[in-house]
XYZ file of N, CA and C in Angstrom:
777
model
N 35.339 10.091 29.745
C 34.593 10.915 28.250
C 34.981 10.326 26.810
N 34.303 10.178 25.875
C 34.959 8.936 25.368
C 35.078 10.366 24.066
N 36.239 10.039 23.353
C 36.767 10.705 21.920
C 36.094 10.987 21.046
N 35.817 11.240 20.271
C 35.406 11.165 18.865
C 36.046 11.374 17.654
N 36.315 10.295 17.189
C 37.372 10.434 15.945
C 37.260 11.492 14.278
N 37.693 12.749 14.759
C 37.599 13.479 13.648
C 37.916 13.043 12.519
N 38.646 12.598 11.789
C 39.186 12.123 10.488
C 39.217 10.986 10.322
N 38.970 11.243 9.062
C 38.392 9.377 8.153
C 39.107 8.435 8.367
N 38.789 7.230 8.887
C 38.855 6.096 9.299
C 39.566 5.260 7.647
N 40.052 5.129 7.652
C 40.806 3.893 6.849
C 39.875 2.230 6.846
N 39.554 2.396 5.581
C 38.595 1.121 5.223
C 39.496 -0.482 5.800
N 39.047 -1.144 5.707
C 39.670 -2.442 6.155
C 40.195 -3.386 5.188
N 38.644 -3.163 4.132
C 38.616 -4.097 2.770
C 39.722 -3.746 2.123
N 40.402 -4.854 1.242
C 41.377 -4.479 0.304
C 41.314 -3.832 -0.461
N 39.979 -3.792 -1.125
C 39.944 -2.902 -2.205
C 38.642 -1.500 -1.631
N 38.834 -0.770 -2.219
C 37.767 0.488 -1.586
C 36.482 0.036 -1.973
N 35.326 0.400 -0.606
C 33.946 0.253 -1.372
C 33.629 0.986 -2.404
N 33.125 0.549 -3.469
C 32.643 1.408 -4.538
C 30.883 1.430 -3.910
N 31.000 3.187 -4.249
C 29.591 3.774 -3.678
C 28.978 4.752 -5.065
N 27.890 4.631 -5.457
C 27.459 5.642 -6.191
C 26.105 6.173 -5.419
N 26.253 7.626 -5.906
C 25.770 8.207 -5.140
C 24.946 9.037 -6.196
N 23.559 9.107 -6.008
C 22.691 9.514 -7.166
C 21.805 11.027 -5.931
N 21.726 12.181 -6.830
C 20.991 13.086 -5.986
C 21.134 14.601 -7.440
N 19.461 14.754 -7.118
C 19.605 15.638 -8.063
C 20.476 17.464 -8.026
N 20.708 17.408 -6.416
C 21.152 18.775 -5.998
C 22.643 18.957 -6.314
N 23.048 19.431 -7.345
C 24.689 19.530 -7.568
C 25.435 19.717 -6.245
N 25.075 20.759 -5.704
C 25.463 21.141 -4.052
C 25.980 20.067 -3.438
N 24.775 19.503 -2.568
C 24.792 18.259 -1.782
C 25.554 17.215 -2.509
N 25.120 17.132 -3.816
C 26.294 15.586 -4.705
C 27.645 15.768 -4.691
N 27.923 16.875 -5.025
C 29.360 17.383 -4.540
C 29.930 17.058 -3.390
N 29.256 17.588 -2.008
C 29.510 17.727 -0.782
C 30.038 16.677 -0.559
N 29.036 15.384 -0.538
C 28.892 14.421 -0.480
C 29.880 12.841 -0.778
N 30.044 13.605 -2.337
C 30.981 12.697 -3.011
C 32.228 13.025 -2.025
N 33.116 14.230 -1.921
C 34.418 14.840 -1.528
C 34.408 14.094 0.113
N 33.381 14.137 0.897
C 33.395 13.339 1.953
C 34.117 11.936 2.004
N 32.888 11.665 0.911
C 32.981 9.769 1.085
C 34.671 9.460 0.302
N 35.026 10.267 -0.909
C 36.552 9.835 -1.622
C 37.213 10.214 -0.098
N 37.390 11.132 1.048
C 37.970 11.473 2.119
C 37.907 10.531 2.690
N 37.163 9.408 2.853
C 36.574 8.506 4.094
C 37.070 7.181 3.225
N 37.680 7.420 2.116
C 38.689 5.708 1.414
C 37.451 5.228 0.178
N 36.422 5.796 0.319
C 35.614 4.859 -0.777
C 36.239 5.805 -2.389
N 35.588 4.751 -2.938
C 35.764 5.206 -4.402
C 34.116 5.451 -4.941
N 33.853 6.350 -4.983
C 32.793 7.040 -5.536
C 32.321 7.327 -7.028
N 31.003 7.359 -7.204
C 30.483 7.521 -8.798
C 29.347 8.021 -8.422
N 28.949 9.668 -9.008
C 28.029 10.177 -8.968
C 27.314 10.439 -10.239
N 25.448 10.706 -10.264
C 24.830 10.563 -10.997
C 23.614 11.956 -10.660
N 23.285 12.279 -11.259
C 22.105 13.204 -11.074
C 20.622 12.470 -10.798
N 20.634 10.902 -11.711
C 19.241 10.270 -11.575
C 19.974 8.767 -11.579
N 18.795 8.402 -11.549
C 19.269 6.817 -11.944
C 19.305 6.254 -13.266
N 18.270 6.855 -14.022
C 18.734 6.752 -15.255
C 20.010 7.364 -16.145
N 20.565 7.900 -15.364
C 21.777 8.265 -15.822
C 22.841 7.338 -15.358
N 22.435 6.463 -14.991
C 23.500 5.616 -14.216
C 23.705 4.612 -15.304
N 24.885 4.130 -15.357
C 25.355 2.993 -16.713
C 25.117 1.595 -15.950
N 24.641 0.518 -16.393
C 24.723 -0.904 -15.793
C 26.159 -0.826 -14.807
N 27.264 -0.192 -15.265
C 28.127 -0.659 -14.348
C 28.203 0.095 -13.242
N 27.476 1.244 -13.450
C 27.209 2.211 -11.913
C 26.389 1.247 -10.743
N 25.733 0.988 -11.465
C 24.654 -0.065 -10.803
C 25.033 -1.541 -9.863
N 26.616 -1.539 -10.492
C 27.330 -2.424 -9.629
C 27.742 -2.624 -8.585
N 28.148 -0.953 -8.131
C 28.873 -0.523 -7.065
C 28.315 -1.325 -5.791
N 29.315 -1.178 -4.736
C 28.653 -2.117 -3.188
C 27.527 -1.376 -2.591
N 27.463 0.221 -2.763
C 26.168 0.576 -2.237
C 25.801 1.742 -3.038
N 24.216 1.932 -2.770
C 24.418 3.255 -3.570
C 23.317 4.056 -2.489
N 24.074 5.121 -2.790
C 22.987 6.177 -1.724
C 22.029 7.299 -2.756
N 20.827 7.118 -2.617
C 20.347 7.851 -3.380
C 19.352 9.000 -2.489
N 19.230 10.150 -2.796
C 18.702 11.313 -2.354
C 17.127 11.303 -2.940
N 16.150 11.391 -1.963
C 14.934 11.401 -2.420
C 14.298 12.458 -2.429
N 13.950 13.362 -3.369
C 13.197 14.757 -3.416
C 11.826 14.733 -4.038
N 11.062 15.545 -3.841
C 9.757 15.585 -4.445
C 9.434 15.363 -5.844
N 10.335 15.244 -6.842
C 10.405 15.031 -7.997
C 11.353 13.643 -8.249
N 11.500 12.791 -7.217
C 11.809 11.611 -7.401
C 10.488 10.588 -6.522
N 10.149 9.740 -7.867
C 9.548 8.553 -7.379
C 10.000 7.637 -6.514
N 9.951 7.587 -5.202
C 10.325 6.804 -4.309
C 10.198 5.624 -3.896
N 8.870 4.730 -4.617
C 8.470 3.607 -4.599
C 8.938 3.005 -6.055
N 9.266 3.906 -6.809
C 9.370 3.024 -8.201
C 10.959 2.971 -7.852
N 12.141 4.087 -7.516
C 13.397 4.122 -7.222
C 13.838 2.769 -6.412
N 13.575 2.919 -5.190
C 13.834 1.720 -4.354
C 13.214 0.465 -4.643
N 11.938 -0.239 -5.413
C 11.672 -1.362 -5.792
C 12.765 -1.980 -7.378
N 13.242 -0.508 -7.703
C 14.237 -0.882 -9.005
C 15.715 -0.720 -8.323
N 16.129 -0.120 -7.448
C 17.320 -0.415 -7.016
C 17.231 -1.712 -6.213
N 16.431 -2.099 -5.432
C 16.726 -3.212 -4.593
C 16.218 -4.345 -5.516
N 16.066 -4.682 -6.797
C 15.764 -5.555 -7.184
C 16.704 -5.656 -8.402
N 18.141 -5.199 -8.204
C 18.969 -5.255 -9.150
C 19.880 -6.800 -8.909
N 20.113 -7.213 -9.969
C 20.390 -8.875 -9.835
C 22.141 -8.782 -8.755
N 22.522 -8.062 -8.949
C 23.786 -7.284 -8.167
C 23.668 -7.192 -6.433
N 22.281 -6.480 -6.092
C 21.609 -6.209 -4.869
C 22.900 -5.654 -4.176
N 23.515 -4.153 -4.383
C 23.529 -3.411 -3.768
C 23.702 -3.221 -2.426
N 24.069 -2.794 -1.789
C 23.440 -1.903 -0.395
C 22.545 -0.952 -0.801
N 21.479 -0.457 -0.052
C 20.879 0.899 -0.879
C 20.348 1.711 0.426
N 21.046 2.922 0.565
C 20.995 3.710 1.834
C 19.830 4.923 0.978
N 18.830 5.217 1.771
C 17.788 6.642 1.193
C 18.162 7.269 2.048
N 18.364 8.656 1.357
C 18.688 10.364 1.785
C 17.214 10.588 1.421
N 16.511 11.494 2.840
C 15.392 12.644 2.277
C 15.485 13.746 3.524
N 14.654 14.672 2.850
C 14.904 15.737 4.123
C 13.283 15.830 4.802
N 13.455 15.949 5.237
C 12.025 15.980 6.566
C 11.192 15.186 6.151
N 11.765 13.765 6.151
C 10.596 12.787 5.576
C 9.776 12.624 6.564
N 8.173 12.347 6.388
C 7.016 11.602 7.011
C 7.666 10.163 7.537
N 7.251 10.000 8.996
C 7.768 8.376 9.225
C 7.041 7.543 7.891
N 5.703 7.538 7.685
C 5.174 6.414 6.479
C 6.235 6.575 5.263
N 6.915 7.731 5.176
C 7.783 7.549 3.638
C 8.837 6.415 4.500
N 9.679 6.764 5.575
C 10.275 6.072 6.059
C 10.422 4.728 6.077
N 9.044 4.555 6.359
C 8.304 2.894 6.843
C 8.355 2.384 5.399
N 7.919 2.975 4.230
C 7.657 2.284 3.137
C 9.079 1.813 2.482
N 10.111 2.801 2.379
C 11.370 2.699 2.116
C 11.889 1.438 2.507
N 11.938 1.404 3.900
C 12.269 0.072 4.082
C 12.194 -1.075 4.005
N 10.502 -1.164 3.740
C 9.744 -2.425 3.858
C 9.792 -2.896 1.932
N 10.116 -1.793 1.134
C 10.456 -2.045 0.067
C 11.599 -2.811 -0.591
N 12.791 -2.376 0.539
C 13.929 -2.833 0.436
C 15.021 -1.908 0.747
N 14.779 -0.714 1.078
C 15.836 0.198 1.269
C 17.066 -0.175 2.762
N 18.138 -0.549 2.665
C 18.743 -0.782 4.157
C 18.760 0.606 5.462
N 18.571 1.110 4.698
C 18.671 2.638 5.844
C 17.812 3.744 5.179
N 17.254 4.276 6.025
C 16.615 5.351 5.594
C 17.410 6.543 6.179
N 17.636 7.589 5.762
C 17.931 8.908 6.641
C 17.225 9.975 6.639
N 16.945 10.578 7.430
C 16.477 11.952 7.502
C 17.390 13.140 7.626
N 17.584 13.698 6.864
C 18.469 15.227 6.496
C 17.536 16.128 7.116
N 18.184 17.279 8.054
C 19.853 17.585 8.029
C 20.393 16.396 8.964
N 21.562 15.973 8.271
C 22.516 14.931 9.374
C 23.768 15.478 8.715
N 24.644 14.822 8.958
C 25.719 15.396 8.902
C 26.299 13.914 7.928
N 27.777 14.639 7.178
C 28.232 13.313 6.648
C 28.823 12.674 7.287
N 29.133 12.616 8.423
C 29.945 11.715 8.840
C 28.672 10.690 9.494
N 27.644 11.095 10.332
C 26.629 10.281 10.206
C 26.168 9.224 8.921
N 26.186 9.800 8.065
C 26.251 9.268 6.912
C 26.893 7.821 6.411
N 28.270 8.202 6.315
C 28.898 7.428 6.357
C 29.136 6.740 7.229
N 28.957 6.550 8.539
C 28.753 5.723 9.696
C 27.630 4.860 9.478
N 26.459 5.331 8.910
C 25.294 4.177 8.601
C 25.510 3.370 7.672
N 26.508 4.005 6.133
C 26.714 3.450 5.185
C 27.610 1.978 5.392
N 28.699 2.535 6.407
C 29.458 1.578 6.618
C 28.785 0.420 7.488
N 28.024 0.421 8.570
C 26.800 -0.003 9.324
C 25.937 -1.123 8.384
N 25.690 -0.370 7.090
C 24.818 -1.513 6.026
C 25.770 -2.475 5.256
N 27.076 -2.405 5.185
C 27.940 -2.603 4.927
C 28.315 -4.170 5.296
N 28.835 -3.549 6.579
C 29.148 -4.959 7.665
C 28.011 -5.837 7.387
N 27.083 -5.265 8.029
C 25.519 -6.217 7.979
C 25.399 -7.174 6.712
N 25.708 -6.660 5.685
C 25.383 -7.324 4.701
C 27.173 -8.604 4.417
N 27.846 -7.765 4.443
C 29.006 -8.902 4.622
C 28.861 -10.155 5.556
N 28.351 -9.700 6.939
C 27.683 -10.771 7.837
C 27.147 -11.826 7.452
N 25.984 -11.357 6.716
C 24.913 -12.052 6.338
C 25.345 -12.875 5.231
N 26.174 -12.701 4.475
C 26.830 -13.189 3.309
C 27.422 -14.167 3.784
N 28.488 -13.998 4.696
C 28.936 -15.036 5.324
C 28.266 -16.337 5.680
N 27.148 -15.622 6.618
C 25.835 -16.558 7.204
C 25.612 -17.507 6.312
N 25.444 -17.107 5.105
C 24.776 -17.848 4.104
C 25.751 -18.609 3.604
N 26.934 -18.464 3.211
C 27.791 -19.344 2.772
C 27.908 -20.664 3.652
N 28.134 -20.554 5.452
C 28.099 -21.076 5.942
C 26.879 -21.934 6.785
N 25.971 -21.640 6.398
C 24.591 -22.312 6.688
C 24.577 -23.838 6.400
N 24.427 -24.374 7.213
C 24.202 -26.427 7.389
C 22.692 -26.513 6.374
N 22.054 -25.387 6.194
C 20.615 -26.137 5.656
C 20.356 -26.281 4.305
N 21.140 -27.342 3.956
C 20.971 -27.288 2.324
C 19.963 -28.755 2.223
N 18.919 -28.644 2.226
C 17.925 -29.687 1.525
C 17.819 -30.241 0.060
N 18.422 -29.635 -0.793
C 18.909 -29.877 -2.143
C 19.899 -29.669 -2.261
N 20.825 -30.428 -3.256
C 22.392 -30.156 -3.550
C 22.689 -28.555 -3.023
N 23.464 -28.214 -2.588
C 24.138 -26.535 -2.710
C 24.407 -26.442 -4.259
N 23.626 -25.538 -4.687
C 23.828 -24.732 -6.314
C 25.399 -24.075 -6.324
N 25.615 -23.661 -5.020
C 27.201 -22.967 -5.024
C 26.646 -21.456 -5.348
N 26.935 -20.906 -6.442
C 26.885 -19.772 -6.922
C 25.316 -19.230 -6.928
N 25.184 -18.384 -6.327
C 23.165 -18.061 -6.176
C 22.888 -17.440 -7.716
N 23.333 -17.378 -8.511
C 23.575 -16.373 -9.824
C 23.531 -17.281 -10.978
N 23.638 -18.646 -10.819
C 23.547 -19.919 -11.352
C 22.086 -20.654 -11.684
N 22.376 -21.368 -12.349
C 20.869 -22.100 -12.289
C 19.350 -22.014 -12.329
N 18.774 -22.918 -11.950
C 17.399 -22.216 -12.013
C 16.670 -23.568 -11.172
N 15.534 -22.932 -10.420
C 14.545 -24.008 -9.695
C 12.957 -24.412 -10.877
N 13.037 -25.650 -11.287
C 11.058 -25.588 -11.298
C 10.423 -26.183 -10.048
N 9.273 -25.763 -10.195
C 8.764 -26.557 -9.466
C 7.194 -25.790 -9.589
N 6.360 -27.095 -9.994
C 4.823 -27.147 -10.205
C 4.661 -26.490 -11.144
N 5.465 -26.348 -12.257
C 5.095 -25.868 -13.317
C 5.775 -24.449 -13.418
N 6.282 -23.741 -12.608
C 6.951 -22.718 -12.260
C 8.418 -22.548 -12.617
N 8.918 -21.401 -13.033
C 10.671 -21.561 -13.214
C 11.464 -20.109 -12.242
N 12.013 -20.659 -11.646
C 13.259 -19.186 -10.768
C 14.496 -19.340 -11.662
N 14.463 -18.422 -12.689
C 15.960 -18.361 -13.128
C 16.724 -17.436 -12.266
N 17.817 -17.843 -11.552
C 18.801 -17.167 -10.721
C 19.749 -16.419 -11.281
N 20.348 -16.767 -12.230
C 20.685 -15.544 -13.511
C 20.233 -14.544 -13.459
N 19.260 -14.665 -13.958
C 18.525 -12.999 -14.289
C 17.239 -12.441 -13.031
N 17.524 -13.300 -11.964
C 16.194 -13.029 -10.749
C 14.814 -12.914 -11.460
N 14.784 -13.879 -12.529
C 13.531 -14.015 -12.909
C 12.225 -14.826 -12.590
N 11.015 -14.854 -12.581
C 10.463 -15.607 -12.172
C 8.915 -15.693 -13.391
N 9.016 -17.317 -13.464
C 8.236 -17.377 -14.720
C 6.628 -18.160 -14.665
N 5.905 -17.778 -14.908
C 4.681 -18.944 -14.405
C 4.689 -19.827 -15.049
N 3.289 -20.874 -15.067
C 3.058 -21.846 -15.821
C 2.789 -21.354 -17.220
N 2.119 -20.521 -17.346
C 0.893 -19.977 -18.224
C 2.615 -19.130 -19.281
N 3.971 -18.798 -18.991
C 4.872 -18.242 -19.539
C 4.952 -16.874 -19.223
N 4.169 -16.167 -18.690
C 4.229 -14.764 -17.918
C 5.577 -14.790 -16.845
N 5.956 -13.839 -16.972
C 7.127 -13.178 -16.422
C 6.689 -12.392 -15.382
N 7.298 -12.869 -13.911
C 6.620 -12.520 -13.037
C 8.041 -10.953 -12.114
N 8.134 -9.444 -11.956
C 8.756 -9.337 -11.654
C 8.995 -9.400 -10.221
N 9.898 -9.535 -9.827
C 10.209 -9.485 -7.834
C 11.151 -8.703 -7.590
N 11.071 -7.871 -6.161
C 12.018 -7.217 -5.590
C 13.173 -7.998 -5.189
N 14.172 -7.511 -4.829
C 15.330 -8.177 -4.003
C 14.875 -9.230 -2.967
N 13.893 -8.631 -2.262
C 13.601 -9.420 -0.969
C 12.682 -10.263 -1.190
N 11.619 -10.308 -2.243
C 10.936 -11.351 -2.144
C 11.862 -12.613 -3.239
N 12.801 -11.963 -3.940
C 13.323 -12.634 -4.443
C 14.431 -13.728 -3.586
N 15.319 -13.297 -2.635
C 15.792 -14.286 -1.932
C 15.141 -14.995 -1.021
N 13.976 -14.411 -0.776
C 12.863 -15.119 0.027
C 12.460 -16.259 -0.973
N 11.915 -16.547 -2.018
C 11.638 -17.565 -2.639
C 12.700 -18.402 -3.018
N 13.701 -17.787 -3.321
C 15.054 -18.674 -3.355
C 15.480 -19.462 -2.579
N 15.128 -18.938 -0.804
C 15.703 -20.033 0.053
C 15.051 -20.598 0.249
N 13.501 -20.626 0.129
C 12.443 -21.300 0.434
C 12.499 -22.670 -0.836
N 12.626 -22.651 -1.736
C 12.632 -23.516 -2.926
C 14.407 -24.120 -2.513
N 15.238 -23.621 -1.962
C 16.370 -24.451 -1.949
C 15.776 -25.550 -0.385
N 14.986 -25.450 0.341
C 14.995 -26.102 1.502
C 13.484 -26.417 1.365
N 12.796 -27.048 0.129
C 11.536 -27.697 -0.271
C 11.271 -28.339 1.339
N 9.784 -28.236 1.674
C 9.391 -28.982 2.798
C 10.018 -28.542 4.277
N 10.706 -27.650 3.954
C 11.747 -27.100 5.158
C 11.223 -26.083 5.742
N 10.055 -25.582 6.765
C 9.630 -24.236 7.714
C 10.671 -23.827 7.872
N 10.610 -22.308 7.396
C 11.626 -21.307 7.410
C 10.958 -20.300 8.625
N 11.961 -19.968 9.497
C 11.434 -18.992 10.527
C 11.281 -17.327 10.065
N 10.726 -16.797 10.643
C 11.101 -15.392 10.005
C 12.359 -14.695 10.562
N 12.848 -15.117 11.515
C 13.889 -14.741 12.214
C 15.173 -15.422 10.720
N 14.909 -16.730 10.197
C 15.695 -17.478 9.195
C 15.698 -16.363 8.323
N 14.473 -16.207 8.083
C 14.532 -15.324 6.434
C 15.171 -13.932 6.774
N 14.885 -13.422 7.716
C 15.204 -11.954 7.846
C 16.654 -12.012 7.802
N 17.555 -13.195 8.393
C 18.997 -13.282 8.163
C 19.691 -13.600 6.909
N 18.957 -14.173 5.833
C 19.128 -14.566 4.705
C 18.749 -13.883 3.346
N 18.495 -12.818 3.942
C 17.629 -12.124 2.553
C 18.279 -10.103 3.420
N 19.193 -10.274 3.956
C 20.174 -9.034 4.615
C 19.186 -7.899 5.303
N 18.565 -8.538 6.285
C 17.895 -8.128 7.439
C 18.077 -8.548 8.355
N 19.066 -8.913 8.759
C 19.926 -9.330 9.772
C 20.234 -8.734 10.988
N 20.048 -7.172 11.070
C 20.155 -5.879 11.754
C 18.603 -5.990 12.074
N 17.712 -6.392 11.153
C 15.995 -5.595 11.869
C 15.175 -7.125 12.749
N 14.566 -6.674 13.949
C 13.892 -7.083 14.601
C 12.588 -7.105 14.583
N 12.365 -6.780 13.378
C 10.577 -6.618 12.900
C 10.397 -7.475 12.159
N 9.470 -8.804 12.378
C 8.944 -9.477 11.511
C 7.765 -9.439 10.854
N 7.305 -7.645 11.104
C 6.836 -7.402 9.606
C 7.364 -7.422 8.606
N 8.187 -7.167 8.668
C 8.986 -6.781 7.185
C 9.188 -8.404 6.246
N 9.315 -9.522 7.156
C 8.935 -10.486 6.294
C 7.793 -10.849 5.894
N 6.529 -11.015 6.629
C 5.069 -10.977 6.670
C 4.961 -10.013 5.670
N 5.297 -8.881 5.187
C 5.038 -7.661 4.134
C 5.408 -8.149 2.975
N 6.636 -8.383 3.123
C 7.097 -9.533 1.637
C 6.459 -10.569 1.057
N 6.447 -11.326 2.170
C 6.042 -12.668 1.823
C 4.419 -12.567 1.503
N 3.472 -11.337 1.670
C 2.312 -11.116 1.319
C 2.157 -10.725 0.099
N 3.245 -10.342 -0.348
C 3.425 -9.378 -1.761
C 3.952 -10.610 -2.408
N 4.641 -10.942 -2.149
C 4.895 -12.305 -3.171
C 3.800 -13.325 -3.366
N 3.272 -13.693 -2.327
C 2.063 -14.689 -2.450
C 1.017 -13.956 -3.868
N 0.567 -12.249 -3.570
C -0.349 -12.005 -4.160
C 0.290 -12.496 -6.029
N 1.746 -12.211 -5.974
C 2.076 -12.307 -7.424
C 2.323 -13.955 -7.594
N 2.150 -14.611 -6.813
C 1.877 -15.996 -7.506
C 0.625 -16.694 -7.243
N -0.159 -16.099 -6.718
C -1.780 -16.776 -6.858
C -2.629 -15.738 -8.018
N -1.812 -14.316 -8.370
C -2.589 -14.009 -9.344
C -2.232 -14.536 -10.869
N -1.594 -15.982 -10.863
C -1.204 -15.971 -11.848
C -1.245 -17.701 -11.581
N -1.289 -18.469 -11.031
C -1.948 -19.974 -10.397
C -2.789 -19.970 -9.027
N -3.496 -20.583 -9.212
C -4.577 -20.456 -7.858
C -4.023 -21.821 -6.495
N -2.963 -22.513 -7.248
C -2.622 -23.382 -5.938
C -2.074 -22.580 -5.334
N -1.974 -22.635 -3.948
C -1.016 -22.307 -2.907
C 0.275 -22.849 -2.898
N 1.039 -21.808 -3.621
C 2.786 -22.362 -3.274
C 3.298 -22.205 -2.162
N 3.398 -21.227 -1.321
C 4.137 -20.824 0.061
C 2.904 -21.314 0.689
N 3.199 -22.096 1.939
C 2.679 -22.438 3.011
C 2.954 -21.956 4.400
N 2.316 -21.564 5.045
C 2.233 -21.041 6.316
C 2.282 -22.276 7.611
N 3.483 -22.204 8.372
C 3.573 -24.151 9.111
C 3.231 -22.934 10.586
N 1.942 -23.019 11.078
C 1.713 -22.674 12.645
C 2.836 -22.228 13.570
N 3.444 -21.876 14.227
C 4.595 -21.523 14.936
C 5.821 -22.107 14.484
N 6.099 -22.434 13.256
C 7.672 -22.594 12.611
C 8.084 -21.484 11.282
N 6.766 -20.943 10.944
C 7.258 -20.064 9.789
C 6.611 -20.840 7.949
N 7.558 -20.340 7.393
C 6.815 -20.639 5.659
C 7.737 -21.687 5.247
N 6.662 -22.038 4.424
C 7.768 -23.255 3.403
C 7.196 -23.781 1.962
N 7.616 -23.621 1.123
C 7.081 -24.730 0.169
C 7.006 -25.688 -0.053
N 5.903 -26.287 0.049
C 5.536 -27.936 0.156
C 5.858 -28.596 -0.991
N 5.376 -28.306 -2.385
C 5.361 -28.862 -3.936
C 6.931 -29.611 -4.151
N 7.020 -30.530 -4.960
C 8.413 -30.738 -5.796
C 9.062 -30.035 -6.058
N 10.175 -29.693 -5.611
C 11.195 -28.545 -6.266
C 12.404 -29.228 -6.696
N 13.128 -28.967 -7.522
C 13.957 -29.832 -8.515
C 14.915 -28.280 -9.147
N 16.185 -28.635 -8.970
C 17.605 -27.584 -9.099
C 17.796 -27.807 -10.680
N 18.227 -27.203 -11.393
C 18.961 -27.546 -12.758
C 19.824 -26.597 -12.712
N 21.123 -27.036 -13.275
C 22.515 -26.172 -13.275
C 22.666 -25.760 -14.362
């Protein structure tokens, strides 16, 4: 019979993981913060997203409690679109399956239905952090570099067919000059395709390089790709992203990188 560890486990990271807890319920917020601190996390708490400072939003992972007075769609899109792209865990009380699916497909790394124990929340937060660390290392070790490797993913910009992807500000600008807001998943997919112009990337490759290595559903890729294509085609009739039958997705247009 396996024994269950009842005491907090010390983090192996040299510095404590930084966690931002967002919850309108003061009792639930205080209780979770206390548990996370006991487990060695460095925790900050806010009552809502608007109360969080830019520094708060640069934490390693954000845990947000979704309630009836919280706009789930806007909250997940806003938090998953942050340039720093922290891990994102949504907590909800007796949420419908549709809500959980929407939250995950919009960019949340996990969606936890309460009631559940704080220890389960901690375990699932750690799983998110492990997956993200693994994906980050995988990206660094990737052998696919059709363009010269730009190095820091937050530097420089790509130009393609009149479009510009600003990697520092996570901003996409159309040939007309209009700015297009992207979610984190949309940005990372487009960035990877532009780094490998003319190279079809499979759904699995896109999953592994957009923080979804633990997912087995290609529907997440197709959903985000469809949303990205609609944004592009709303401002440019030329098809930017091609579907290569049996192989995945590719950008066939001329792409150049500028430091």
